[in-house]
Amino acid sequence: MIIKPKEATSIINSLIGGVVPKIGVQHITVGRSSEINAMVSALDEVKNGHSMVKFWIGDFGSGKSFMLHLLNTVALKQRFVVANADFTPDHRLYANDGKGVALYTAIMDNIAIQTKPEGGALPTLLEKWIEQIITKTAEENTILLTEIRDQKYLSLIQNNIMKTINEITEVGGFDFGTVVMKYYEGYIKHDESLRRNALKWLKGEYRTKTEARQDLGVREVINDLNYYDMLKNFCKLFVNMGYSGFMINLDEAINLYKISTSTMREKNYEKILTIYNDCFQGKVENLFINFAGTKEVLENPRRGFFSYDALKTRLATNKFETAEIRDFAQPVIKLLPLDHNEIFVLLKKLKEIFDFNYKTQIQISDDEIQQFMEELFNKPGASEFLTPREVIRDFLNILNIIRQNADVDKSILFGEIEVSDERPDESGLDGIEEL
């Protein structure tokens, strides 16, 4: 296994903490080859100008977040700009109190490219695009590249920025272009405050039009109503720069399901429908949006996606699909649990990464890994509650104990493992009053 030290540390620390590592997930991928092949095909379609929405559905701890991070890795290699965000009680698709634009800000904060896979790549992308405009302007006006950055050519560059943005954007293009011009002005004049304000606007962090007008001279701000248009503008900008497209991963859809008022919940589902229709009707190009949630989030007839009829008809599973015969081209991809052989392979990979990370050689044989699995899977409640997340965390915790206590009796450690129900309570919501 060829793995970077940074990846190994990220994998071990994240998995012990019960979360998916931001980088290196390709090194711990097992049993998902069909899903990965489907991803690559979907990315090729999006690269060719189509847009797509996928729903990754599985039980708690079944690997939904893992698949989204794996999608990131694959997409970054295919020259996509990618971003991840979680739905939370304060991050929604539809809102009238700032929760929609808060989701947008989380997306913009987490923008990643291959050279910055951990996020925070928006300033890098802006400067890269501006450099392309500078080069183009210099060529068109036969000005030397060494001279074009002089302030006397500022308006020439700004005109080209606005012209290009007008060509590629639709809604909100004027203010978008004005702010990018201001960013360039700060870039040329070494005015950090101006650059910071422009970035603040582009990330949806201005709350009042007055403040934005004072700082940047623009009439509008990004808000709950227009943030989706701005995401589409950025998608066009990234493609204009030469990227394959823009992929956005939205995890923890349980938090839309949990919205207590039916009207607000339906408005969020209506927004999903809008995005779905835009992507599959060709109203937007090169955009790939992924949602991840549990089966209950999808199929619950009272508060899941299926409670909204227009979504139910679009997200119904192919009736000819079985556990053995899968259809990965449909919008909903149901993640089946890893089997015991796949989990064994995964634990062996993790042991190798653990050894590499700590520069050690833990004495644990294949037979002992099997013994660990048997102990765990035979515990009361294992068949109902046990998830890959818990198996992985227990295994790494045991490796940590062995690493620091070489004489410990492994069989005693294995016997002390307990299985608990870590799933979030989705059933108790029925008692919440609906408005």
Coordinates of C-alpha atoms in Angstrom, one line a residue:
M1 CA 0.0 0.0 0.0
I2 CA 1.4 3.4 -1.0
I3 CA 0.1 5.9 1.4
K4 CA 1.2 9.4 2.5
P5 CA 1.9 9.9 6.3
K6 CA -0.7 12.7 6.3
E7 CA -3.3 10.4 4.9
A8 CA -2.5 7.6 7.4
T9 CA -2.8 10.0 10.3
S10 CA -6.1 11.4 9.0
I11 CA -7.5 7.9 8.6
I12 CA -6.6 6.6 12.0
N13 CA -7.5 9.8 14.0
S14 CA -10.8 10.3 12.2
L15 CA -12.0 6.7 12.4
I16 CA -11.1 6.4 16.1
G17 CA -13.2 9.6 16.5
G18 CA -16.1 7.9 14.7
V19 CA -16.0 10.2 11.6
V20 CA -14.9 9.7 8.0
P21 CA -11.4 11.0 7.1
K22 CA -11.3 14.0 4.7
I23 CA -8.4 12.5 2.8
G24 CA -7.1 9.0 2.1
V25 CA -10.5 7.1 2.0
Q26 CA -9.4 5.4 -1.2
H27 CA -7.0 3.3 0.9
I28 CA -9.8 1.8 3.0
T29 CA -12.3 1.1 0.3
V30 CA -13.6 -2.4 0.1
G31 CA -16.7 -4.0 -1.5
R32 CA -17.8 -1.0 -3.4
S33 CA -16.4 -1.6 -6.9
S34 CA -19.9 -1.5 -8.6
E35 CA -20.7 1.8 -6.9
I36 CA -17.3 3.3 -7.8
N37 CA -17.7 2.3 -11.5
A38 CA -21.2 3.9 -11.4
M39 CA -19.6 7.1 -10.0
V40 CA -17.0 7.3 -12.7
S41 CA -19.7 6.9 -15.4
A42 CA -21.8 9.6 -13.8
L43 CA -18.8 12.0 -13.5
D44 CA -18.1 11.4 -17.2
E45 CA -21.7 12.4 -18.1
V46 CA -21.5 15.5 -15.9
K47 CA -18.1 16.4 -17.5
N48 CA -19.8 16.2 -20.9
G49 CA -22.3 18.9 -19.9
H50 CA -25.1 16.9 -18.2
S51 CA -26.1 17.5 -14.6
M52 CA -27.1 14.9 -12.0
V53 CA -28.6 14.3 -8.6
K54 CA -27.9 11.1 -6.6
F55 CA -29.4 10.0 -3.3
W56 CA -27.2 7.7 -1.2
I57 CA -29.4 5.8 1.2
G58 CA -28.4 3.4 3.9
D59 CA -28.7 2.5 7.6
F60 CA -26.9 4.6 10.2
G61 CA -23.2 3.7 10.0
S62 CA -23.5 1.9 6.7
G63 CA -21.1 4.0 4.8
K64 CA -23.1 6.9 3.3
S65 CA -20.6 9.6 4.5
F66 CA -17.7 7.3 3.4
M67 CA -19.2 7.1 -0.1
L68 CA -19.5 10.9 -0.3
H69 CA -15.8 11.3 0.7
L70 CA -14.8 8.6 -1.8
L71 CA -16.8 10.5 -4.5
N72 CA -14.7 13.5 -3.6
T73 CA -11.5 11.6 -4.2
V74 CA -12.6 10.3 -7.5
A75 CA -14.1 13.7 -8.6
L76 CA -10.9 15.6 -7.7
K77 CA -8.9 13.3 -9.8
Q78 CA -11.3 14.0 -12.7
R79 CA -10.7 17.8 -12.3
F80 CA -14.0 18.6 -10.6
V81 CA -14.4 21.4 -8.0
V82 CA -16.0 19.7 -5.0
A83 CA -17.7 20.8 -1.8
N84 CA -19.2 19.1 1.3
A85 CA -21.7 20.4 3.8
D86 CA -24.0 18.8 6.4
F87 CA -27.6 19.6 6.9
T88 CA -28.1 20.7 10.5
P89 CA -30.9 22.4 12.4
D90 CA -29.3 25.7 11.2
H91 CA -28.4 24.6 7.6
R92 CA -31.3 24.0 5.3
L93 CA -32.2 24.2 1.6
Y94 CA -35.1 26.4 2.2
A95 CA -35.5 29.0 4.9
N96 CA -36.5 32.6 5.6
D97 CA -34.3 33.2 8.6
G98 CA -30.8 32.8 7.2
K99 CA -30.6 29.0 7.4
G100 CA -30.5 28.6 3.7
V101 CA -27.7 31.0 3.1
A102 CA -25.9 29.4 6.1
L103 CA -25.8 26.1 4.2
Y104 CA -24.5 28.0 1.2
T105 CA -21.7 29.5 3.3
A106 CA -20.8 26.1 4.6
I107 CA -20.5 24.8 1.0
M108 CA -18.3 27.8 0.0
D109 CA -16.0 27.3 3.0
N110 CA -15.5 23.7 2.0
I111 CA -14.7 24.1 -1.6
A112 CA -11.8 21.8 -2.6
I113 CA -9.6 21.2 -5.7
Q114 CA -7.0 18.5 -6.2
T115 CA -4.2 20.8 -4.8
K116 CA -6.3 21.7 -1.8
P117 CA -8.4 18.6 -1.1
E118 CA -9.2 19.6 2.5
G119 CA -11.2 22.7 1.5
G120 CA -10.8 26.4 1.7
A121 CA -9.9 26.6 -2.1
L122 CA -12.2 29.5 -3.0
P123 CA -9.5 32.3 -2.9
T124 CA -7.2 30.0 -4.9
L125 CA -9.8 29.5 -7.6
L126 CA -10.7 33.2 -7.8
E127 CA -7.0 34.2 -8.2
K128 CA -6.5 31.4 -10.8
W129 CA -9.4 32.6 -12.8
I130 CA -8.3 36.3 -12.5
E131 CA -4.8 35.3 -13.8
Q132 CA -6.5 33.7 -16.8
I133 CA -8.4 36.9 -17.5
I134 CA -5.2 38.9 -17.1
T135 CA -3.3 36.7 -19.6
K136 CA -6.3 36.9 -22.0
T137 CA -6.4 40.7 -21.7
A138 CA -2.7 41.1 -22.2
E139 CA -2.9 39.0 -25.4
E140 CA -5.9 40.9 -26.8
N141 CA -4.3 44.3 -26.2
T142 CA -0.7 43.3 -27.0
I143 CA 0.5 44.3 -23.5
L144 CA 3.4 42.6 -21.9
L145 CA 2.5 40.2 -19.0
T146 CA 5.1 42.1 -16.9
E147 CA 3.2 45.3 -17.4
I148 CA -0.5 44.3 -17.5
R149 CA -0.8 44.3 -13.6
D150 CA 0.0 48.0 -13.5
Q151 CA -2.8 50.0 -12.0
K152 CA -3.2 52.0 -15.2
Y153 CA -4.7 48.8 -16.8
L154 CA -7.0 48.2 -13.9
S155 CA -10.2 49.2 -15.8
L156 CA -9.2 47.1 -18.8
I157 CA -8.9 44.0 -16.7
Q158 CA -12.2 44.8 -14.8
N159 CA -14.1 45.3 -18.1
N160 CA -12.9 41.9 -19.2
I161 CA -13.9 40.3 -15.8
M162 CA -17.4 41.8 -16.2
K163 CA -17.7 40.9 -19.8
T164 CA -16.8 37.2 -19.1
I165 CA -19.1 37.0 -16.1
N166 CA -22.0 38.5 -18.1
E167 CA -21.4 35.8 -20.7
I168 CA -21.5 32.9 -18.3
T169 CA -24.0 33.9 -15.6
E170 CA -27.7 34.6 -15.6
V171 CA -29.4 35.6 -12.3
G172 CA -27.3 38.0 -10.1
G173 CA -24.5 38.3 -12.6
F174 CA -24.0 42.0 -12.3
D175 CA -23.4 42.0 -8.6
F176 CA -21.3 38.8 -8.8
G177 CA -19.1 40.5 -11.5
T178 CA -18.8 43.7 -9.5
V179 CA -17.6 41.8 -6.4
V180 CA -15.1 39.8 -8.4
M181 CA -13.8 43.1 -9.9
K182 CA -13.4 44.5 -6.4
Y183 CA -11.5 41.3 -5.4
Y184 CA -9.2 41.9 -8.4
E185 CA -8.8 45.6 -7.3
G186 CA -7.7 44.5 -3.8
Y187 CA -5.5 41.8 -5.5
I188 CA -3.6 44.5 -7.5
K189 CA -3.5 47.2 -4.9
H190 CA -2.6 44.8 -2.1
D191 CA -5.7 46.0 -0.3
E192 CA -6.4 43.0 2.0
S193 CA -9.5 44.6 3.5
L194 CA -11.1 44.9 0.0
R195 CA -10.2 41.4 -0.9
R196 CA -11.6 40.1 2.4
N197 CA -14.9 42.0 1.9
A198 CA -15.3 40.6 -1.6
L199 CA -14.7 37.1 -0.3
K200 CA -17.1 37.7 2.5
W201 CA -19.8 38.7 -0.1
L202 CA -19.1 35.7 -2.3
K203 CA -19.4 33.4 0.7
G204 CA -22.8 34.8 1.6
E205 CA -21.6 36.4 4.9
Y206 CA -23.1 39.8 4.5
R207 CA -26.4 40.1 6.3
T208 CA -27.6 43.6 5.2
K209 CA -27.6 45.3 1.8
T210 CA -26.5 48.6 3.5
E211 CA -23.3 47.1 4.8
A212 CA -22.5 45.5 1.4
R213 CA -23.2 48.7 -0.4
Q214 CA -20.9 50.7 1.9
D215 CA -18.1 48.1 1.6
L216 CA -18.4 47.1 -2.1
G217 CA -20.9 49.3 -3.8
V218 CA -23.3 46.5 -4.7
R219 CA -27.1 46.5 -4.4
E220 CA -27.7 42.9 -3.3
V221 CA -26.4 40.3 -1.0
I222 CA -26.6 36.5 -1.2
N223 CA -29.5 35.3 0.8
D224 CA -32.0 32.5 1.4
L225 CA -33.8 33.2 -1.8
N226 CA -30.9 33.5 -4.3
Y227 CA -28.1 31.4 -3.0
Y228 CA -28.9 28.5 -5.4
D229 CA -28.6 30.8 -8.4
M230 CA -25.2 31.8 -7.0
L231 CA -24.1 28.2 -6.8
K232 CA -25.1 27.8 -10.5
N233 CA -23.0 30.9 -11.3
F234 CA -20.0 29.4 -9.6
C235 CA -20.5 26.2 -11.4
K236 CA -20.3 28.1 -14.7
L237 CA -17.3 30.0 -13.5
F238 CA -15.4 26.8 -12.6
V239 CA -16.2 25.3 -16.0
N240 CA -15.1 28.5 -17.7
M241 CA -11.7 28.1 -15.9
G242 CA -11.3 24.6 -17.4
Y243 CA -12.6 22.4 -14.6
S244 CA -14.9 19.5 -15.4
G245 CA -17.8 20.7 -13.2
F246 CA -19.0 21.4 -9.7
M247 CA -19.9 18.5 -7.3
I248 CA -21.7 19.3 -4.0
N249 CA -22.2 16.6 -1.4
L250 CA -25.0 17.2 1.2
D251 CA -24.9 14.8 4.2
E252 CA -27.2 14.2 7.2
A253 CA -30.5 14.6 5.4
I254 CA -32.1 13.4 8.6
N255 CA -32.0 17.0 9.7
L256 CA -34.6 17.9 6.9
Y257 CA -36.7 15.0 8.0
K258 CA -36.6 16.3 11.6
I259 CA -38.0 19.7 10.7
S260 CA -41.1 19.9 13.0
T261 CA -43.5 22.0 10.9
S262 CA -44.8 20.2 7.8
T263 CA -45.0 23.4 5.8
M264 CA -41.3 24.2 6.3
R265 CA -40.3 20.5 5.7
E266 CA -42.3 20.5 2.4
K267 CA -40.6 23.7 1.3
N268 CA -37.2 22.0 1.7
Y269 CA -38.4 19.0 -0.3
E270 CA -39.7 21.4 -2.9
K271 CA -36.2 22.8 -3.2
I272 CA -34.9 19.3 -3.7
L273 CA -37.4 18.9 -6.4
T274 CA -36.3 22.1 -8.1
I275 CA -32.7 21.0 -8.0
Y276 CA -33.6 17.6 -9.3
N277 CA -35.7 19.0 -12.2
D278 CA -33.0 21.6 -13.1
C279 CA -30.4 18.8 -13.4
F280 CA -32.4 16.2 -15.2
Q281 CA -34.2 18.7 -17.6
G282 CA -30.9 20.2 -18.7
K283 CA -31.6 23.7 -17.2
V284 CA -28.1 23.6 -15.6
E285 CA -24.8 22.0 -16.9
N286 CA -21.9 20.3 -15.2
L287 CA -23.5 20.3 -11.8
F288 CA -23.5 17.1 -9.7
I289 CA -25.4 17.1 -6.3
N290 CA -25.4 14.2 -3.9
F291 CA -27.7 13.8 -0.9
A292 CA -27.1 11.2 1.9
G293 CA -29.7 9.9 4.3
T294 CA -31.3 6.8 5.9
K295 CA -34.1 4.7 4.4
E296 CA -36.5 6.3 6.9
V297 CA -35.6 9.8 5.5
L298 CA -36.4 8.6 2.0
E299 CA -39.4 6.4 2.5
N300 CA -41.3 7.5 5.6
P301 CA -44.8 8.3 4.3
R302 CA -45.4 11.1 6.9
R303 CA -42.2 13.1 6.9
G304 CA -39.7 11.5 4.5
F305 CA -39.0 12.5 0.9
F306 CA -41.9 10.1 -0.1
S307 CA -44.3 12.3 1.8
Y308 CA -43.9 14.8 -1.0
D309 CA -45.7 13.1 -4.0
A310 CA -43.6 14.8 -6.7
L311 CA -40.4 13.4 -5.1
K312 CA -41.9 10.0 -4.4
T313 CA -42.7 9.5 -8.1
R314 CA -39.1 10.5 -9.1
L315 CA -37.3 8.6 -6.4
A316 CA -39.1 5.3 -6.5
T317 CA -36.7 2.3 -6.8
N318 CA -36.5 0.4 -10.1
K319 CA -39.1 -2.4 -9.5
F320 CA -36.8 -4.9 -11.3
E321 CA -33.9 -4.3 -8.9
T322 CA -32.9 -7.0 -6.3
A323 CA -30.1 -7.3 -3.8
E324 CA -28.2 -9.3 -6.5
I325 CA -29.3 -7.3 -9.6
R326 CA -28.5 -3.7 -9.0
D327 CA -29.3 -0.5 -11.0
F328 CA -26.8 2.2 -10.3
A329 CA -28.0 4.5 -13.0
Q330 CA -31.2 5.4 -11.0
P331 CA -31.2 8.5 -8.8
V332 CA -31.4 6.5 -5.5
I333 CA -28.5 4.2 -4.7
K334 CA -29.1 2.0 -1.7
L335 CA -25.9 1.0 0.1
L336 CA -26.0 -2.6 1.2
P337 CA -24.0 -3.5 4.3
L338 CA -20.5 -4.9 4.0
D339 CA -20.3 -8.7 4.4
H340 CA -18.0 -10.4 6.9
N341 CA -15.3 -11.1 4.3
E342 CA -15.2 -7.5 3.2
I343 CA -15.0 -6.3 6.9
F344 CA -12.1 -8.7 7.4
V345 CA -10.2 -7.2 4.4
L346 CA -11.0 -3.7 5.7
L347 CA -9.6 -4.5 9.2
K348 CA -6.4 -6.0 7.6
K349 CA -6.0 -2.7 5.6
L350 CA -6.5 -0.7 8.8
K351 CA -3.9 -2.7 10.7
E352 CA -1.4 -2.0 7.9
I353 CA -2.2 1.8 8.0
F354 CA -2.0 1.8 11.8
D355 CA 1.4 0.2 11.7
F356 CA 2.6 2.7 9.1
N357 CA 1.2 5.6 11.1
Y358 CA 2.8 4.7 14.4
K359 CA 6.0 3.1 12.8
T360 CA 5.3 -0.1 14.7
Q361 CA 4.4 -3.7 14.0
I362 CA 1.4 -4.8 16.1
Q363 CA 1.5 -8.6 16.7
I364 CA -2.1 -9.6 15.7
S365 CA -2.6 -12.5 13.3
D366 CA -5.3 -13.1 10.7
D367 CA -6.7 -15.7 13.1
E368 CA -6.9 -13.2 15.9
I369 CA -8.6 -10.7 13.6
Q370 CA -11.2 -13.4 12.9
Q371 CA -11.5 -14.1 16.6
F372 CA -12.1 -10.4 17.2
M373 CA -14.9 -10.4 14.6
E374 CA -16.5 -13.5 16.0
E375 CA -16.6 -12.1 19.5
L376 CA -18.1 -8.9 18.2
F377 CA -20.7 -10.3 15.8
N378 CA -21.9 -12.9 18.4
K379 CA -22.6 -10.3 21.0
P380 CA -26.3 -9.7 22.0
G381 CA -27.8 -7.0 19.8
A382 CA -24.9 -7.3 17.2
S383 CA -27.2 -8.3 14.3
E384 CA -29.6 -5.4 15.0
F385 CA -27.2 -2.6 16.1
L386 CA -23.7 -3.3 14.9
T387 CA -22.4 -0.9 12.2
P388 CA -19.0 -0.8 10.3
R389 CA -18.3 2.4 12.2
E390 CA -18.4 0.6 15.6
V391 CA -16.4 -2.4 14.3
I392 CA -13.7 -0.1 13.0
R393 CA -13.5 2.0 16.1
D394 CA -13.4 -1.0 18.5
F395 CA -10.6 -2.6 16.3
L396 CA -8.5 0.5 16.3
N397 CA -9.0 1.1 20.0
I398 CA -7.7 -2.5 20.6
L399 CA -4.7 -1.9 18.4
N400 CA -4.0 1.3 20.4
I401 CA -4.1 -0.7 23.7
I402 CA -1.8 -3.4 22.3
R403 CA 0.6 -0.8 20.9
Q404 CA 1.0 0.7 24.4
N405 CA 0.7 -2.5 26.4
A406 CA 2.5 -5.2 24.5
D407 CA 1.8 -8.0 27.1
V408 CA -1.9 -7.5 27.2
D409 CA -4.1 -10.6 26.7
K410 CA -6.0 -10.1 23.4
S411 CA -8.7 -12.6 24.2
I412 CA -9.6 -10.7 27.3
L413 CA -9.7 -7.5 25.4
F414 CA -12.0 -9.1 22.8
G415 CA -14.3 -10.4 25.5
E416 CA -14.8 -7.0 27.0
I417 CA -16.3 -5.6 23.8
E418 CA -19.9 -4.4 24.1
V419 CA -22.4 -3.6 21.4
S420 CA -24.6 -0.6 21.9
D421 CA -27.3 1.1 19.8
E422 CA -25.7 4.2 18.4
R423 CA -28.5 5.0 15.9
P424 CA -30.2 8.4 16.2
D425 CA -33.8 8.2 17.3
E426 CA -36.0 8.7 14.2
S427 CA -39.2 7.2 15.6
G428 CA -39.7 9.6 18.5
L429 CA -40.5 12.5 16.1
D430 CA -44.1 11.4 15.6
G431 CA -45.0 13.1 18.8
I432 CA -43.9 16.5 17.7
E433 CA -46.8 18.8 17.0
E434 CA -47.3 19.6 13.3
L435 CA -48.3 23.1 12.1

